[in-house]
Every structure is written in structure tokens, then in C-alpha cells.
PDB file of C-alpha atoms and ligand atoms in Angstrom:
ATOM      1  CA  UNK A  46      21.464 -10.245   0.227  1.00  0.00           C
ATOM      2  CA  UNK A  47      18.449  -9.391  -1.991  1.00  0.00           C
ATOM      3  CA  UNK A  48      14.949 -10.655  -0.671  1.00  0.00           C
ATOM      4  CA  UNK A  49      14.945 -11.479  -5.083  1.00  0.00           C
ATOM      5  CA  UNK A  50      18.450 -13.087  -4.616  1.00  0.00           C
ATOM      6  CA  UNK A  51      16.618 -15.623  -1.164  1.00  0.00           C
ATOM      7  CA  UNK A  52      13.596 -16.476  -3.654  1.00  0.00           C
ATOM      8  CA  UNK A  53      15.558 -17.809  -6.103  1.00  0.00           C
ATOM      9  CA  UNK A  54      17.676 -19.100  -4.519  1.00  0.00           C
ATOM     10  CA  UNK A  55      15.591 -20.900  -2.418  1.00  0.00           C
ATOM     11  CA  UNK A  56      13.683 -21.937  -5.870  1.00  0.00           C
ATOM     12  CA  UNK A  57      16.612 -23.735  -6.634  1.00  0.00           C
ATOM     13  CA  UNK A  58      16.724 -25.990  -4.046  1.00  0.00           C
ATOM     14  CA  UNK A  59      13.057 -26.092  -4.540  1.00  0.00           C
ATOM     15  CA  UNK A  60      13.485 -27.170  -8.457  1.00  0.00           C
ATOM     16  CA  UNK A  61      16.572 -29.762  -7.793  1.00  0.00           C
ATOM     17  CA  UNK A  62      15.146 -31.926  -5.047  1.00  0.00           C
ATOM     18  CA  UNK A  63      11.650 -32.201  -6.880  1.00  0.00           C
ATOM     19  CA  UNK A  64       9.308 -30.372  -3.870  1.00  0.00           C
ATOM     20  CA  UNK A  65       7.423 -29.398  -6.782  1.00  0.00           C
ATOM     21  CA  UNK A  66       6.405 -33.290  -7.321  1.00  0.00           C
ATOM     22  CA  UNK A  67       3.929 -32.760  -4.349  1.00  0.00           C
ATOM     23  CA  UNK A  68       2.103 -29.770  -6.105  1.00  0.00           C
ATOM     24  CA  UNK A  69       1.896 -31.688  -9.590  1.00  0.00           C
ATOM     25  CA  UNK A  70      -1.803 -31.324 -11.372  1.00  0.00           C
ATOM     26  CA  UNK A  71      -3.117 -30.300 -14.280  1.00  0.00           C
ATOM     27  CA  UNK A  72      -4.854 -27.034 -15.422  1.00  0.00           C
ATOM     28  CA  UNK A  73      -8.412 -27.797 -15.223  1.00  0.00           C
ATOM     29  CA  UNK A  74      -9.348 -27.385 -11.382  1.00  0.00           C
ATOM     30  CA  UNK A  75     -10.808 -30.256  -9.591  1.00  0.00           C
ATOM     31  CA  UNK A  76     -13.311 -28.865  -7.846  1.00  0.00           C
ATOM     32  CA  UNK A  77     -14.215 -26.785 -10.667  1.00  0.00           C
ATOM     33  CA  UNK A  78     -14.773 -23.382  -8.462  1.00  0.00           C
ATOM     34  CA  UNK A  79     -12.915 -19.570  -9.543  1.00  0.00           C
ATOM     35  CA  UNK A  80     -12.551 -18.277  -5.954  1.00  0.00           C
ATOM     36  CA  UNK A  81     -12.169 -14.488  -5.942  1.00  0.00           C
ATOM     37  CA  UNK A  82     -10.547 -13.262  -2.498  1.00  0.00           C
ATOM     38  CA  UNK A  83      -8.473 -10.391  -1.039  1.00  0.00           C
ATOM     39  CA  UNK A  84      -4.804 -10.067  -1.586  1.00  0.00           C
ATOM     40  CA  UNK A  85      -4.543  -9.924   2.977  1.00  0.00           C
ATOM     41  CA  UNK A  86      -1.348 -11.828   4.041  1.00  0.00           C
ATOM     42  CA  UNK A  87      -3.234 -13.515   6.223  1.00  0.00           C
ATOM     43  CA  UNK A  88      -5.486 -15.133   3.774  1.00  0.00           C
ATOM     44  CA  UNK A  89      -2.922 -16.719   1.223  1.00  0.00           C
ATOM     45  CA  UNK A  90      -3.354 -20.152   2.822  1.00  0.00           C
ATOM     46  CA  UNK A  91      -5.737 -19.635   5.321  1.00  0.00           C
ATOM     47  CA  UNK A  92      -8.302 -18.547   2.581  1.00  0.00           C
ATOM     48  CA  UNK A  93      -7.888 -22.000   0.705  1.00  0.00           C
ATOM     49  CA  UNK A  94      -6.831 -24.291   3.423  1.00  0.00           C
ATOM     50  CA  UNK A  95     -10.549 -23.238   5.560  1.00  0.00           C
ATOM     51  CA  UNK A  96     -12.673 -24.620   2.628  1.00  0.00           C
ATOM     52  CA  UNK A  97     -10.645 -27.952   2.400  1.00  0.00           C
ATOM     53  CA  UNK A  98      -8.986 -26.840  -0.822  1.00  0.00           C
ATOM     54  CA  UNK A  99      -5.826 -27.869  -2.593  1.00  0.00           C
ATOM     55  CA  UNK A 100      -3.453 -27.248  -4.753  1.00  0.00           C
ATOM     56  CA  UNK A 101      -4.953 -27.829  -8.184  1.00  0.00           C
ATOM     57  CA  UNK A 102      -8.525 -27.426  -7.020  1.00  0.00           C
ATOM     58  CA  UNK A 103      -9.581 -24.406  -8.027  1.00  0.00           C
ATOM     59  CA  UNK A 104      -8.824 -21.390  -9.868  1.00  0.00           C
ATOM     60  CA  UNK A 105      -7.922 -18.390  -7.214  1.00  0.00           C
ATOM     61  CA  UNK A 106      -8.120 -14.592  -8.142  1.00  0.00           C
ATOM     62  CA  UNK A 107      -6.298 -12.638  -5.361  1.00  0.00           C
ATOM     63  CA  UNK A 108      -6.878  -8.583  -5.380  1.00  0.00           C
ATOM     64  CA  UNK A 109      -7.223  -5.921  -2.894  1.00  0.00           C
ATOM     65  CA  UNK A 110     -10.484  -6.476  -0.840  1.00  0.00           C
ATOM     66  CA  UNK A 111     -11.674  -9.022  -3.056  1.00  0.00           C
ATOM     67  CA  UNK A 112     -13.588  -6.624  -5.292  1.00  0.00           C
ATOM     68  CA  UNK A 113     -14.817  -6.436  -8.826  1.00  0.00           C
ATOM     69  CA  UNK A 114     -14.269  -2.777  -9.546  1.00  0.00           C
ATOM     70  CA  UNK A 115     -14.930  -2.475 -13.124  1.00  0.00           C
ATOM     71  CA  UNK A 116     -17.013  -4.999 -15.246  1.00  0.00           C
ATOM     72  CA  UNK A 117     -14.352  -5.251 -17.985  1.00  0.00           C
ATOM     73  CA  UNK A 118     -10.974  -5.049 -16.025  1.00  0.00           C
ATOM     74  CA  UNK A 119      -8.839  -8.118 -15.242  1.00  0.00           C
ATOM     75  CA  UNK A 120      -9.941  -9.719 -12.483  1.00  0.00           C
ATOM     76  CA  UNK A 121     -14.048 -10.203 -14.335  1.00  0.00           C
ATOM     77  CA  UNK A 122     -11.454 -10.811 -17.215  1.00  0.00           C
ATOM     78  CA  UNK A 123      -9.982 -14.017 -15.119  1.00  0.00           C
ATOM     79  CA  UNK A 124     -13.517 -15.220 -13.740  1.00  0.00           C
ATOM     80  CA  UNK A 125     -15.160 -15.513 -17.465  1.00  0.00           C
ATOM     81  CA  UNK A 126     -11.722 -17.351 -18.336  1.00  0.00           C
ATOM     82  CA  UNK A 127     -12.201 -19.461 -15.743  1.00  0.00           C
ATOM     83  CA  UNK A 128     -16.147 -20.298 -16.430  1.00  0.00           C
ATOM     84  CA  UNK A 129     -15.526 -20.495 -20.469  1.00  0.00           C
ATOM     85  CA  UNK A 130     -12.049 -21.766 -21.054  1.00  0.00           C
ATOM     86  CA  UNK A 131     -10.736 -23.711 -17.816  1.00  0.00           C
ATOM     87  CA  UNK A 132     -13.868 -25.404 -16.523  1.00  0.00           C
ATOM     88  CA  UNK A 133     -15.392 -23.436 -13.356  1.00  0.00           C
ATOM     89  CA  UNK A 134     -18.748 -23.837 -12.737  1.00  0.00           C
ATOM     90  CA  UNK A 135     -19.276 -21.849  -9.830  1.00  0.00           C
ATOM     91  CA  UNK A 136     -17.948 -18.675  -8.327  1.00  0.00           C
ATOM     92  CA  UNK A 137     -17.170 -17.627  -5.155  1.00  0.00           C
ATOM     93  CA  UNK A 138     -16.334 -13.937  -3.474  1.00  0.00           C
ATOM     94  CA  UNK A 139     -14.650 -14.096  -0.281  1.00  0.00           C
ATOM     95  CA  UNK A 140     -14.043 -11.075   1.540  1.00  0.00           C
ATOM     96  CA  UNK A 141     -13.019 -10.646   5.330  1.00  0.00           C
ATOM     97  CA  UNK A 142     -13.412  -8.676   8.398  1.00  0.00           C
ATOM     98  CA  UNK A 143     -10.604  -6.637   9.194  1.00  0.00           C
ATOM     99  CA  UNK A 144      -9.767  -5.753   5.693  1.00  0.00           C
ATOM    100  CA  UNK A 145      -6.974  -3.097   5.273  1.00  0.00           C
ATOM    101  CA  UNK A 146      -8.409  -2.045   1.499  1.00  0.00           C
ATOM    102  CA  UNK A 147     -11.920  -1.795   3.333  1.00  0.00           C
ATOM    103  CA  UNK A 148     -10.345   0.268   5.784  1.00  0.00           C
ATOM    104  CA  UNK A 149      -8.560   2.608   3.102  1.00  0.00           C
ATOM    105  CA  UNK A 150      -9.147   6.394   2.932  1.00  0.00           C
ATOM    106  CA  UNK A 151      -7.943   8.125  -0.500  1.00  0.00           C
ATOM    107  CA  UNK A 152      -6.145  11.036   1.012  1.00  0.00           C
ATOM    108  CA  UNK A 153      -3.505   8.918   3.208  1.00  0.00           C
ATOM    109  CA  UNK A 154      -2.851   7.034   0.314  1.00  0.00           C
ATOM    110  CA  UNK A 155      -2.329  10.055  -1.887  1.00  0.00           C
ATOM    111  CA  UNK A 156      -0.333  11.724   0.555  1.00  0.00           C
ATOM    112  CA  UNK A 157       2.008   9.018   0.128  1.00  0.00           C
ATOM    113  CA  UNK A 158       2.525   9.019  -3.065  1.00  0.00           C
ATOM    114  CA  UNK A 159       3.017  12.724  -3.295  1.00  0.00           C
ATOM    115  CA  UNK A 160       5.653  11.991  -1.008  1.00  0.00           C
ATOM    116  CA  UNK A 161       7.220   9.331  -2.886  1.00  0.00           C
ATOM    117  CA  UNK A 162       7.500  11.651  -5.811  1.00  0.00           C
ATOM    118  CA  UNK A 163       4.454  11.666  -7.866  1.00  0.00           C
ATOM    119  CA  UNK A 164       3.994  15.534  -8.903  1.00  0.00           C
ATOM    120  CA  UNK A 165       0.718  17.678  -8.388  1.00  0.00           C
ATOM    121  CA  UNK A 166       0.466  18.017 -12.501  1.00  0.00           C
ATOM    122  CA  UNK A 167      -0.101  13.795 -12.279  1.00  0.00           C
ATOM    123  CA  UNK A 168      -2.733  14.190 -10.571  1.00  0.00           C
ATOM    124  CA  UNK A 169      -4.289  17.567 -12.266  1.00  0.00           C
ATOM    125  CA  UNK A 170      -3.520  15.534 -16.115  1.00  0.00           C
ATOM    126  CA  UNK A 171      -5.127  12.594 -14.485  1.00  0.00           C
ATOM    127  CA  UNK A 172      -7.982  14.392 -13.075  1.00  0.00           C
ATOM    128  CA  UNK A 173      -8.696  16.234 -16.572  1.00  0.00           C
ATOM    129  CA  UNK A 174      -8.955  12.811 -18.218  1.00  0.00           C
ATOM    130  CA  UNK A 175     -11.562  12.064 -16.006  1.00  0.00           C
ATOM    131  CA  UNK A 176     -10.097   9.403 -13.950  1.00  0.00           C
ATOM    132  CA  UNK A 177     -11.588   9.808 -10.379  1.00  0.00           C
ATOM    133  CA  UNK A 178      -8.578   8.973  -8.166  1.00  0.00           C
ATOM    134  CA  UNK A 179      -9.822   9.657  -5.041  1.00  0.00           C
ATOM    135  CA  UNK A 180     -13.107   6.985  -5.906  1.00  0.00           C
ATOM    136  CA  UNK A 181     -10.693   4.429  -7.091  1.00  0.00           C
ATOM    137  CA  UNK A 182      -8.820   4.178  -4.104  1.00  0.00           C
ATOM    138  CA  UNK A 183     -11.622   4.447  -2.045  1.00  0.00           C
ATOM    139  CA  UNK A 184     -12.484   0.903   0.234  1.00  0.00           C
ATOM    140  CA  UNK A 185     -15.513   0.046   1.862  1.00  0.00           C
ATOM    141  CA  UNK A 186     -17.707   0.215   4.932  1.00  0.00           C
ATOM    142  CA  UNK A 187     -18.864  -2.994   5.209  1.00  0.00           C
ATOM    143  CA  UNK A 188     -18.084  -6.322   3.780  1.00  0.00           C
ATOM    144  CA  UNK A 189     -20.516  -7.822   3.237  1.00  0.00           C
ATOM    145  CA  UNK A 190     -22.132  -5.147   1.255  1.00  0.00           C
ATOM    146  CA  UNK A 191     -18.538  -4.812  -0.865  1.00  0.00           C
ATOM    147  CA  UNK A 192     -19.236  -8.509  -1.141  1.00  0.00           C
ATOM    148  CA  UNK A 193     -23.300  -8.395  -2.345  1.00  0.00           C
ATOM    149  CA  UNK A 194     -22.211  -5.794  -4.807  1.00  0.00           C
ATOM    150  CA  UNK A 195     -19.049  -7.830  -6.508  1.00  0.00           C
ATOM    151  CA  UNK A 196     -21.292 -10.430  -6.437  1.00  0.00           C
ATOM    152  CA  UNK A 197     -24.277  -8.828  -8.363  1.00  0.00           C
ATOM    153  CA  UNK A 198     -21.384  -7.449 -11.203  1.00  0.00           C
ATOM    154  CA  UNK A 199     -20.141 -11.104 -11.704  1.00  0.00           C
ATOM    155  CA  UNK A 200     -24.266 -12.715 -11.782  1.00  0.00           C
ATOM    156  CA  UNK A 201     -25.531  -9.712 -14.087  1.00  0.00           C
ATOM    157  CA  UNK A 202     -22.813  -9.559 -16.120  1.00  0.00           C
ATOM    158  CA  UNK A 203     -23.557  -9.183 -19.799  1.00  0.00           C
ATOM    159  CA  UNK A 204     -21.122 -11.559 -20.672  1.00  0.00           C
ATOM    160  CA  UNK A 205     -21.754 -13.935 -17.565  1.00  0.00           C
ATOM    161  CA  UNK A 206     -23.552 -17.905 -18.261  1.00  0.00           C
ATOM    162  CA  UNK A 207     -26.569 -17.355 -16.671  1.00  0.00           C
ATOM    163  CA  UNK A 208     -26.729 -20.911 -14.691  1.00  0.00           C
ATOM    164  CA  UNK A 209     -23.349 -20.399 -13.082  1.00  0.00           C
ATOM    165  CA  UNK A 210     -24.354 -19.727  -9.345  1.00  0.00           C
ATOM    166  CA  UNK A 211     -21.985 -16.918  -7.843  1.00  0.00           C
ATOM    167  CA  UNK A 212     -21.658 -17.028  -3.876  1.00  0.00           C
ATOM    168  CA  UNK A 213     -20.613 -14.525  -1.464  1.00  0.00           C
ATOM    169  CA  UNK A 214     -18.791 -15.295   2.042  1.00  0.00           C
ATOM    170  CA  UNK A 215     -16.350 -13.614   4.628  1.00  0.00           C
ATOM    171  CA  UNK A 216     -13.407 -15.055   6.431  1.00  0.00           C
ATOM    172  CA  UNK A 217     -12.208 -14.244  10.395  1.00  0.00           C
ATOM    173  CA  UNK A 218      -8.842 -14.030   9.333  1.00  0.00           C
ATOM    174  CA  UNK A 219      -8.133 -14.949  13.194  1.00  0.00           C
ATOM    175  CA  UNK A 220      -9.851 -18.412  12.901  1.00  0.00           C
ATOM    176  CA  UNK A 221     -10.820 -18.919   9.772  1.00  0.00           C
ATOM    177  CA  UNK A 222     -14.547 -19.147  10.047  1.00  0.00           C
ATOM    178  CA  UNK A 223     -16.528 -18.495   6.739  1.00  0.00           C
ATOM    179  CA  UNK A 224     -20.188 -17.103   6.650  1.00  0.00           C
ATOM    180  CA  UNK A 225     -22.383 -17.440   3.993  1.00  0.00           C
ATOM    181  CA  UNK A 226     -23.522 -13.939   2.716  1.00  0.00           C
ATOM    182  CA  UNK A 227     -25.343 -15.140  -0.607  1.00  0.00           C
ATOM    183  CA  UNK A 228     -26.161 -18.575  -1.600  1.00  0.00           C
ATOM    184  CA  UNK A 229     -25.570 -18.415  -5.206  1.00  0.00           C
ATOM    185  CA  UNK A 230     -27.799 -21.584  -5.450  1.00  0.00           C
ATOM    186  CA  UNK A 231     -30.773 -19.843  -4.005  1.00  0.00           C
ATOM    187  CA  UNK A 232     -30.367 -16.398  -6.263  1.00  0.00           C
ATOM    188  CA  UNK A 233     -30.911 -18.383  -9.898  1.00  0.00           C
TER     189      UNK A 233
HETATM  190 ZN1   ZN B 438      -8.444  -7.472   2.755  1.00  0.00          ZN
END
């Protein structure tokens, strides 16, 4: 069977003996926070769950390494969603030690996909348009930097409130202890 075939299946039985009535809330979150944080298997609870959060609490960006990469993609998209239209008034990146898209290196990466089939003239057509492959899929040496600099794209953004305080923390994915790296109340 089909790992799509299990989740939907399971979603079923999910759907017919009303689990969902536990999860029930509305679309404005309760605790009125848009939590950005990395897209780490370990973190899809635990990153939630640490803070005392819940279901319907918050609005919760997931993405490799918990970054803001470019000032008009989707995920600042999502946060000035969040702030204007759904009711966030603060902002919080989360990042984590032991992150595998901090620990990336371009060439492994594009070694892979070279030998999954993506042809040298890809990445020569992409490289004449100027995109900078080997930058994009480039992670981080330290967190907390990565952190301090998503953090300064989401408070200087052109488009950002100004009053909205933006934090910055890291996880232990091992015991779920978060440090404060910037105190968004503090940096107004
Ligand atoms: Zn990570």
C-alpha cells in the first residue's frame, strides 16, 4: 500500500468518528503570534508544544531553517498576512541547533540532483538568468546569526507595521529548551 493510500485512509476514520471535534477553532489565532520555524521533523510538535501553544493559537510558518530568504517571497508573504489580515501582533523566528538546512553545502545537494536527472544545460540556462544556485542552497554557520538576520528582514521591512515587535529564539530539539536571541520588545 501507498504511504498516500495510509493518509487517507487513516483521514477517514479521522473524519467519521469526529477526532477533528478536539481541534475545532476559528481562524483568528488566540494568542495572536505568526511563529516562523524550521521545517526539522523534530520540531513539528515539539516547536509548538515547548511554548505552551495549541491548536488554534497561532499562525505557524514552517520552512527550511526557519529563514526569510527574500523580502518578497512567500513565507514574508504569510507573516504580513498574518499581521494585516488574520490578527498577529507579534512575530517570532525560531531556529534550532542541529539544523540540517544550516548544515547544507550546495555541491552535495547539486550532485544529487544531477543524479536524479536534472541536465548540465539546467543549470548553465539557469545560471545565465542570473539565478545563483549555489547561494540559494547555501545554509548557515550559526543560528543565531541566520536568526538576527531573518529577524532584521521581517522588523525593516518596507511593508512591515512598525510597532509589531519581531523576536528571535532557538530550540534544543533534544529537550526543547528555547533561548531568547532578540527581545523584539526591547529593539522598538
Ligand atoms: Zn532545521
Amino acid at each position: 500500500m501507498s504511504l498516500l493510500h495510509d493518509l487517507l485512509e487513516f483521514n477517514e476514520q479521522f473524519v467519521n468518528s469526529k477526532e477533528y471535534e478536539k481541534y475545532v477553532t476559528d481562524k483568528s489565532p488566540d494568542k495572536k503570534l505568526v511563529l516562523i520555524s524550521c521545517m526539522d521533523t523534530r520540531l513539528t510538535e515539539l516547536s509548538t508544544k515547548a511554548l505552551g501553544l495549541r491548536n488554534g493559537d497561532i499562525k505557524h510558518i514552517q520552512n527550511a531553517g526557519a529563514v526569510i530568504s527574500h523580502p518578497y517571497g512567500s513565507t514574508m508573504r504569510s507573516i504580513l498576512v498574518a499581521v494585516y489580515m488574520l490578527g498577529a501582533d507579534e512575530v517570532m523566528v525560531m531556529g534550532h541547533h542541529d539544523c540540517g538546512f544550516g548544515a547544507l553545502k550546495p555541491e552535495p545537494m547539486i550532485d544529487n540532483m544531477k543524479a536524479r536527472g536534472i541536465t548540465e544545460e539546467t543549470f548553465e540556462t539557469l545560471e545565465h538568468s542570473d539565478i545563483d544556485i549555489k547561494n540559494w542552497l547555501k545554509g548557515f554557520d550559526s543560528v543565531e546569526e541566520s536568526i538576527t538576520e531573518s529577524v532584521g528582514k521581517i522588523k525593516h521591512h518596507p511593508l512591515m507595521v512598525a510597532d509589531v515587535p519581531v523576536h528571535g529564539t532557538v530550540i534544543n530539539p533534544a529537550n526543547g529548551k528555547v533561548d531568547l536571541v532578540i527581545n523584539g520588545y526591547e529593539e522598538e
